Coordinates of C-alpha atoms in Angstrom, one line a residue:
M1294 CA 14.1 -19.3 22.4
S1295 CA 10.6 -20.3 22.8
V1296 CA 7.7 -18.7 21.0
A1297 CA 6.3 -17.5 24.4
S1298 CA 9.4 -15.3 25.0
L1299 CA 9.4 -13.5 21.6
L1300 CA 9.7 -9.8 22.1
P1301 CA 6.5 -8.0 20.7
V1302 CA 7.3 -5.2 18.3
V1303 CA 5.0 -2.4 17.2
V1304 CA 6.0 -0.4 14.1
V1305 CA 4.8 3.2 14.0
T1306 CA 4.7 4.9 10.6
G1307 CA 3.4 8.2 9.2
L1308 CA 4.4 11.4 7.3
H1309 CA 2.6 13.5 9.9
R1310 CA 5.4 13.8 12.5
K1311 CA 3.4 15.4 15.3
Q1312 CA 0.8 12.6 15.3
R1313 CA 3.5 9.9 14.9
R1314 CA 5.4 11.3 18.0
R1315 CA 2.1 11.4 19.9
A1316 CA 1.5 7.8 19.0
V1317 CA 5.0 6.7 20.1
R1318 CA 4.6 8.6 23.4
E1319 CA 1.2 6.9 24.0
L1320 CA 2.6 3.4 23.2
S1321 CA 5.6 4.0 25.5
R1322 CA 3.2 4.2 28.5
Y1323 CA 3.2 0.4 28.2
P1324 CA 5.3 -1.0 31.1
E1325 CA 8.9 -1.9 30.3
S1326 CA 8.7 -0.7 26.8
A1327 CA 11.7 0.5 24.7
V1328 CA 11.6 3.0 21.7
L1329 CA 13.9 2.5 18.8
Y1330 CA 14.2 5.0 15.9
H1331 CA 14.9 3.9 12.3
G1332 CA 15.4 5.8 9.1
M1333 CA 17.6 8.7 8.0
S1334 CA 17.8 11.3 5.2
E1335 CA 21.5 10.5 4.4
G1336 CA 23.2 7.2 3.8
C1337 CA 21.7 3.8 3.3
P1338 CA 18.5 2.9 5.2
C1339 CA 19.0 -0.8 4.4
C1340 CA 22.4 -0.7 6.1
A1341 CA 20.9 1.1 9.1
L1342 CA 18.3 -1.6 9.3
R1343 CA 20.6 -4.6 9.0
E1344 CA 23.5 -3.2 11.0
E1345 CA 21.7 -1.2 13.7
L1346 CA 18.0 -1.7 14.2
L1347 CA 17.8 -5.5 13.8
P1348 CA 20.8 -6.3 16.2
Q1349 CA 19.3 -3.9 18.7
L1350 CA 16.0 -5.7 18.6
V1351 CA 17.7 -9.0 19.1
R1352 CA 19.8 -7.7 22.0
L1353 CA 16.6 -6.4 23.7
S1354 CA 15.0 -9.8 23.2
V1355 CA 17.9 -11.7 24.6
A1356 CA 18.3 -9.4 27.6
G1357 CA 14.6 -10.1 28.5
R1358 CA 14.2 -6.8 30.3
N1359 CA 11.6 -5.3 28.0
R1360 CA 8.0 -6.4 27.3
L1361 CA 7.6 -4.3 24.1
A1362 CA 9.7 -2.7 21.5
I1363 CA 8.3 0.4 19.6
V1364 CA 10.0 1.2 16.3
D1365 CA 9.5 4.8 15.2
L1366 CA 10.0 5.0 11.5
W1367 CA 11.4 8.0 9.7
D1368 CA 8.7 10.2 8.1
G1369 CA 8.9 8.9 4.5
S1370 CA 9.7 5.3 5.3
D1371 CA 7.6 2.5 3.7
P1372 CA 6.7 0.1 6.6
E1373 CA 6.3 -3.0 4.5
P1374 CA 9.9 -4.0 3.8
L1375 CA 11.0 -3.2 7.3
V1376 CA 8.1 -5.3 8.8
E1377 CA 8.9 -8.2 6.5
T1378 CA 12.5 -8.1 7.5
I1379 CA 11.7 -7.9 11.2
A1380 CA 9.3 -10.8 10.8
G1381 CA 12.2 -13.0 9.5
A1382 CA 11.0 -13.0 5.9
V1383 CA 14.3 -11.8 4.3
V1384 CA 17.7 -12.5 5.9
P1385 CA 19.3 -13.9 9.1
V1386 CA 20.9 -11.4 11.5
N1387 CA 24.4 -11.6 12.9
I1388 CA 23.9 -11.6 16.7
D1389 CA 27.4 -11.7 18.4
G1390 CA 29.9 -12.2 15.6
T1391 CA 30.0 -15.9 16.0
G1392 CA 26.9 -17.0 14.2
Q1393 CA 23.6 -16.1 12.7
S1394 CA 20.0 -16.5 13.7
N1395 CA 16.7 -15.6 12.1
M1396 CA 14.8 -12.6 13.4
D1397 CA 11.6 -14.6 13.9
E1398 CA 13.4 -16.6 16.7
Y1399 CA 13.6 -13.4 18.8
V1400 CA 10.8 -10.9 17.9
K1401 CA 7.3 -10.8 16.6
V1402 CA 5.6 -7.9 14.9
V1403 CA 2.2 -7.4 16.7
G1404 CA 1.0 -4.2 15.2
V1405 CA 1.7 -1.6 12.5
V1406 CA 0.3 1.9 13.4
A1407 CA -0.1 4.7 10.9
A1408 CA -0.4 8.0 12.7
I1409 CA -2.4 10.4 10.7
D1410 CA -3.7 14.0 10.9
P1411 CA -7.1 13.8 9.1
L1412 CA -7.1 17.5 8.4
R1413 CA -4.0 17.0 6.2
V1414 CA -5.1 13.8 4.5
L1415 CA -6.6 15.3 1.3
A1416 CA -4.0 17.9 0.9
D1417 CA -1.2 15.4 1.2
L1418 CA -2.9 12.9 -1.1
R1419 CA -3.0 15.6 -3.7
C1420 CA 0.7 16.6 -3.2
D1421 CA 3.0 15.5 -6.0
D1422 CA 6.1 17.0 -4.3
A1423 CA 9.0 14.7 -3.8
L1424 CA 9.7 13.7 -0.2
A1425 CA 13.1 15.4 -0.6
D1426 CA 11.4 18.7 -1.2
H1427 CA 10.1 18.6 2.4
N1428 CA 13.1 16.8 4.0
L1429 CA 11.0 13.7 4.4
H1430 CA 13.1 11.3 2.3
T1431 CA 14.9 8.3 3.7
N1432 CA 18.1 8.6 1.6
P1433 CA 19.5 10.7 -1.3
E1434 CA 18.1 8.3 -3.9
D1435 CA 14.6 8.3 -2.5
D1436 CA 12.4 9.7 -5.3
G1437 CA 9.0 8.9 -3.7
S1438 CA 6.3 11.6 -3.6
V1439 CA 4.3 12.8 -0.6
A1440 CA 1.0 11.5 -2.0
E1441 CA 2.2 7.9 -2.8
T1442 CA 4.1 7.5 0.4
L1443 CA 1.1 8.5 2.6
A1444 CA -1.2 6.3 0.6
H1445 CA 1.0 3.3 1.1
Q1446 CA 1.4 4.0 4.8
I1447 CA -2.3 4.2 5.3
E1448 CA -3.1 1.0 3.3
Y1449 CA -0.5 -1.2 4.9
A1450 CA -1.2 -0.5 8.6
N1451 CA -3.7 -2.4 10.7
V1452 CA -4.3 0.5 13.1
L1453 CA -4.9 4.1 12.1
A1454 CA -4.1 6.4 15.0
V1455 CA -5.9 9.7 14.3
G1456 CA -4.9 13.0 15.9
Y1457 CA -6.0 16.5 15.1
D1458 CA -6.3 20.0 16.8
P1459 CA -9.8 20.1 18.2
H1460 CA -9.8 23.8 19.2
R1461 CA -9.9 25.2 15.7
G1462 CA -13.6 24.3 15.4
T1463 CA -14.7 26.2 12.3
D1464 CA -17.3 24.8 9.9
S1465 CA -14.7 24.4 7.2
D1466 CA -12.5 22.4 9.6
E1467 CA -15.4 20.2 10.6
R1468 CA -16.1 19.4 6.9
E1469 CA -12.4 18.7 6.3
L1470 CA -12.2 16.5 9.3
R1471 CA -15.3 14.4 8.3
T1472 CA -13.9 14.1 4.7
G1473 CA -10.4 13.1 6.0
L1474 CA -11.8 10.4 8.3
A1475 CA -14.1 9.1 5.5
M1476 CA -11.1 9.0 3.2
L1477 CA -9.2 6.9 5.7
R1478 CA -12.1 4.5 6.1
R1479 CA -12.4 4.1 2.3
L1480 CA -8.7 3.5 1.7
N1481 CA -8.2 1.0 4.5
P1482 CA -11.6 -0.4 5.6
T1483 CA -10.1 -3.3 7.5
A1484 CA -7.9 -1.2 9.8
R1485 CA -9.0 -0.2 13.2
A1486 CA -9.3 3.6 13.3
L1487 CA -9.2 5.4 16.7
T1488 CA -8.3 8.8 18.0
L1489 CA -5.1 9.3 20.0
A1490 CA -7.0 11.0 22.8
T1491 CA -9.0 7.9 23.7
R1492 CA -6.1 5.9 25.2
Q1493 CA -7.1 2.8 23.2
L1494 CA -4.0 2.7 21.1
I1495 CA -2.0 0.3 23.3
P1496 CA -4.5 -2.6 23.2
A1497 CA -5.3 -2.0 19.5
A1498 CA -1.6 -2.0 18.6
L1499 CA -0.9 -5.2 20.5
A1500 CA -3.8 -7.1 19.2
G1501 CA -1.8 -8.9 16.5
F1502 CA -0.5 -8.4 13.0
D1503 CA -0.5 -11.0 10.2
V1504 CA 2.5 -10.2 7.9
E1505 CA 1.4 -12.5 5.1
E1506 CA -2.2 -11.1 5.1
A1507 CA -0.8 -7.5 5.0
A1508 CA 1.4 -8.4 2.1
Q1509 CA -1.6 -9.9 0.2
R1510 CA -3.7 -6.8 1.0
V1511 CA -1.3 -4.6 -0.9
D1512 CA -0.2 -7.1 -3.6
P1513 CA -1.7 -6.0 -6.9
A1514 CA -2.4 -9.6 -7.9
L1515 CA -4.4 -10.3 -4.7
A1516 CA -5.5 -7.0 -3.2
L1517 CA -9.1 -6.7 -2.1
L1518 CA -9.8 -3.2 -3.3
P1519 CA -12.2 -0.8 -1.6
T1520 CA -15.8 -1.6 -2.3
Q1521 CA -17.9 0.8 -4.5
G1522 CA -20.0 3.3 -2.5
E1523 CA -20.0 6.6 -0.7
D1524 CA -19.1 7.6 2.8
D1525 CA -19.6 11.2 4.0
G1526 CA -19.1 12.6 0.5
V1527 CA -16.1 10.4 -0.4
H1528 CA -16.9 8.1 -3.3
T1529 CA -15.3 4.9 -4.5
L1530 CA -15.7 3.5 -8.0
L1531 CA -14.7 -0.1 -8.5
W1532 CA -14.4 -0.8 -12.2
H1533 CA -14.5 -4.5 -13.1
R1534 CA -14.4 -5.7 -16.7
R1535 CA -13.0 -8.7 -18.5
R1536 CA -12.2 -7.8 -22.1
P1537 CA -8.7 -6.3 -22.8
L1538 CA -7.8 -2.6 -22.9
H1539 CA -6.6 -0.9 -26.0
P1540 CA -3.1 0.4 -25.1
G1541 CA -3.3 3.5 -27.3
R1542 CA -6.7 4.6 -26.1
L1543 CA -5.9 3.9 -22.4
Y1544 CA -2.7 5.8 -22.7
E1545 CA -4.4 8.8 -24.2
A1546 CA -7.0 8.7 -21.4
L1547 CA -4.5 8.8 -18.6
K1548 CA -4.4 12.6 -18.5
Q1549 CA -8.1 12.4 -17.6
L1550 CA -8.0 9.4 -15.4
V1551 CA -5.0 9.9 -13.1
P1552 CA -5.8 13.4 -11.6
V1553 CA -9.6 12.7 -11.2
A1554 CA -9.1 10.9 -7.8
E1555 CA -6.8 11.4 -4.8
R1556 CA -6.2 7.6 -4.9
S1557 CA -6.6 4.9 -7.5
R1558 CA -5.1 1.4 -7.7
G1559 CA -5.6 -2.1 -9.0
R1560 CA -4.7 -4.5 -11.7
F1561 CA -5.4 -4.5 -15.5
W1562 CA -4.3 -6.0 -18.8
L1563 CA -3.5 -4.7 -22.2
A1564 CA -4.5 -6.3 -25.5
N1565 CA -0.9 -6.2 -26.8
R1566 CA 0.5 -7.8 -23.6
P1567 CA -2.1 -10.5 -22.9
G1568 CA 0.1 -12.5 -20.5
A1569 CA 1.1 -9.6 -18.2
L1570 CA -0.6 -8.7 -15.0
L1571 CA -0.1 -5.0 -14.7
A1572 CA -0.4 -2.9 -11.5
W1573 CA -2.0 0.5 -11.4
D1574 CA -0.8 2.7 -8.5
A1575 CA -1.8 6.4 -8.6
A1576 CA -1.8 9.0 -5.9
G1577 CA -2.2 12.7 -6.6
A1578 CA -1.4 13.3 -10.2
S1579 CA 1.3 10.6 -10.4
L1580 CA 0.8 7.1 -11.8
S1581 CA 3.1 4.1 -11.5
V1582 CA 2.5 1.2 -13.8
G1583 CA 4.3 -2.1 -13.1
D1584 CA 4.6 -5.6 -14.6
C1585 CA 3.7 -8.0 -11.7
G1586 CA 4.4 -11.2 -13.6
P1587 CA 2.0 -13.4 -15.6
W1588 CA -1.7 -14.0 -15.4
L1589 CA -2.1 -17.6 -14.5
A1590 CA -4.3 -18.1 -17.6
A1591 CA -1.1 -17.6 -19.7
L1592 CA 0.7 -20.6 -17.9
S1593 CA 0.7 -24.3 -18.2
D1594 CA -0.7 -26.5 -15.4
E1595 CA 2.9 -27.3 -14.3
E1596 CA 3.8 -23.6 -14.0
W1597 CA 0.7 -23.0 -11.8
E1598 CA 2.4 -25.0 -9.1
E1599 CA 5.2 -22.4 -8.8
F1600 CA 2.7 -19.8 -7.4
P1601 CA 1.5 -19.7 -3.8
P1602 CA -1.9 -21.3 -3.0
E1603 CA -3.5 -17.9 -2.3
R1604 CA -2.8 -16.8 -5.8
R1605 CA -4.1 -20.0 -7.3
A1606 CA -7.2 -19.9 -5.2
A1607 CA -7.9 -16.3 -6.1
A1608 CA -7.5 -17.1 -9.8
A1609 CA -9.8 -20.1 -9.6
M1610 CA -12.5 -18.1 -7.9
E1611 CA -12.5 -15.4 -10.5
W1612 CA -12.0 -17.7 -13.5
D1613 CA -13.7 -16.7 -16.7
P1614 CA -14.3 -19.4 -19.5
H1615 CA -12.8 -17.1 -22.1
Y1616 CA -10.3 -14.9 -20.4
G1617 CA -9.3 -17.0 -17.4
D1618 CA -8.1 -14.9 -14.5
R1619 CA -7.4 -11.9 -16.7
M1620 CA -9.5 -8.9 -15.6
Q1621 CA -9.6 -5.1 -15.3
L1622 CA -10.1 -4.2 -11.6
L1623 CA -9.4 -0.6 -10.7
S1624 CA -10.6 1.5 -7.8
F1625 CA -10.9 5.3 -7.7
T1626 CA -11.5 7.1 -4.4
S1627 CA -12.1 10.8 -4.0
P1628 CA -14.6 13.3 -2.6
G1629 CA -17.3 14.1 -5.2
L1630 CA -16.1 11.5 -7.7
D1631 CA -17.9 11.5 -11.0
V1632 CA -18.5 7.8 -11.2
E1633 CA -20.4 7.8 -14.4
A1634 CA -17.9 10.0 -16.3
I1635 CA -14.9 7.8 -15.2
T1636 CA -16.8 4.6 -16.1
E1637 CA -17.6 6.0 -19.6
I1638 CA -13.9 6.9 -20.2
L1639 CA -12.7 3.5 -19.1
D1640 CA -15.3 1.6 -21.0
G1641 CA -14.3 3.5 -24.1
C1642 CA -10.7 2.2 -23.7
L1643 CA -11.8 -1.5 -24.0
L1644 CA -11.5 -3.3 -27.3
T1645 CA -14.6 -3.0 -29.5
D1646 CA -16.4 -6.1 -30.7
D1647 CA -14.6 -5.8 -34.1
E1648 CA -11.2 -5.6 -32.4
I1649 CA -12.1 -8.6 -30.2
A1650 CA -13.1 -10.5 -33.3
A1651 CA -9.7 -9.8 -34.9
G1652 CA -8.1 -12.1 -32.3
E1653 CA -5.0 -12.2 -30.1
S1654 CA -2.5 -12.2 -33.0
A1655 CA -3.9 -8.8 -34.1
W1656 CA -3.9 -7.5 -30.6
R1657 CA -0.2 -8.1 -30.2
L1658 CA 0.5 -5.9 -33.2
L1659 CA -1.1 -2.8 -31.6
P1660 CA 1.3 0.0 -30.8
D1661 CA 2.9 -0.4 -27.4
A1662 CA 1.9 2.9 -25.9
F1663 CA 3.0 1.8 -22.4
E1664 CA 6.5 0.8 -23.3
E1665 CA 8.1 3.8 -21.7
L1666 CA 6.1 3.5 -18.5
L1667 CA 6.8 -0.3 -18.2
N1668 CA 10.4 -0.1 -19.4
P1669 CA 11.8 3.3 -18.3
V1670 CA 15.2 4.2 -19.6
A1671 CA 17.6 4.3 -16.6

């Protein structure tokens, strides 16, 4: 199959079901389009993807009767793994029982649309309820929260399709609308945001989607975080430092830092774990901390070659003579954010001059306050 005959695919994601269905209906106006649904609250979503959705997409492509496939994701689905699988980044797909072919020989993801109600953005980004509490989960083992799921959907998409009820019209609604739209712009400044009523969704959704670029955008090691500033009352703090964080002081400060913003994320390093690049991912009052592998400064020249060029280039651009690519880079976004207070708390968690002077051997002996978060008991 030639590249020219690849079936274009648009993936539509979003917790806000009414807006997502509106977006799917709008996209289905495209001539000779087909809508496929993926995700379920019972069973295995991975099995549904591999055994149902992917073969359906291939059959549509082979038949050649459709010019667009629209994949409507279940409410609480994370679009990233599905998009990467459709793009051929994971496994081949059995077509007819006689052989296997890669997905990227048949289909091409051209857009990822997150359908959002801006009047619900703040409330949902503050909601620590489990998806299962609202029947939004993808399977019985899905323990994701409303806040973290919505944040990930917004940040991964390249198009934000915004829909809201315009007849309400109170001053309170107007303020909430402006704040919600500003929050979207702050969380994903590179996405194209448009209202569902404008009929611009089809050309925006078909404009093209770079799967590798999207993966880098949400990769803690490479992500370009929102810039510091203010937009219609929504503030972003971008905290950038070099020296290591004291694990005990940072852990004690979490109860102040995590709930202070609807969304915070980034990368950081702890003095007692000098080789580990750690990810910070918080939405609402929930924080996830993960070990994303090594800082390149902790590796030999030969080991550098095992990492992709984008990672090596990013490390070289940010290289510090003393700390290498190790850094603290955290963003906090919220209406009315107290930037000075958060900065003071974070700066107080850094090692002091005396602690720095004690050297790395002493840092490694500091109590491992993050052990439970980084190595949870199953």
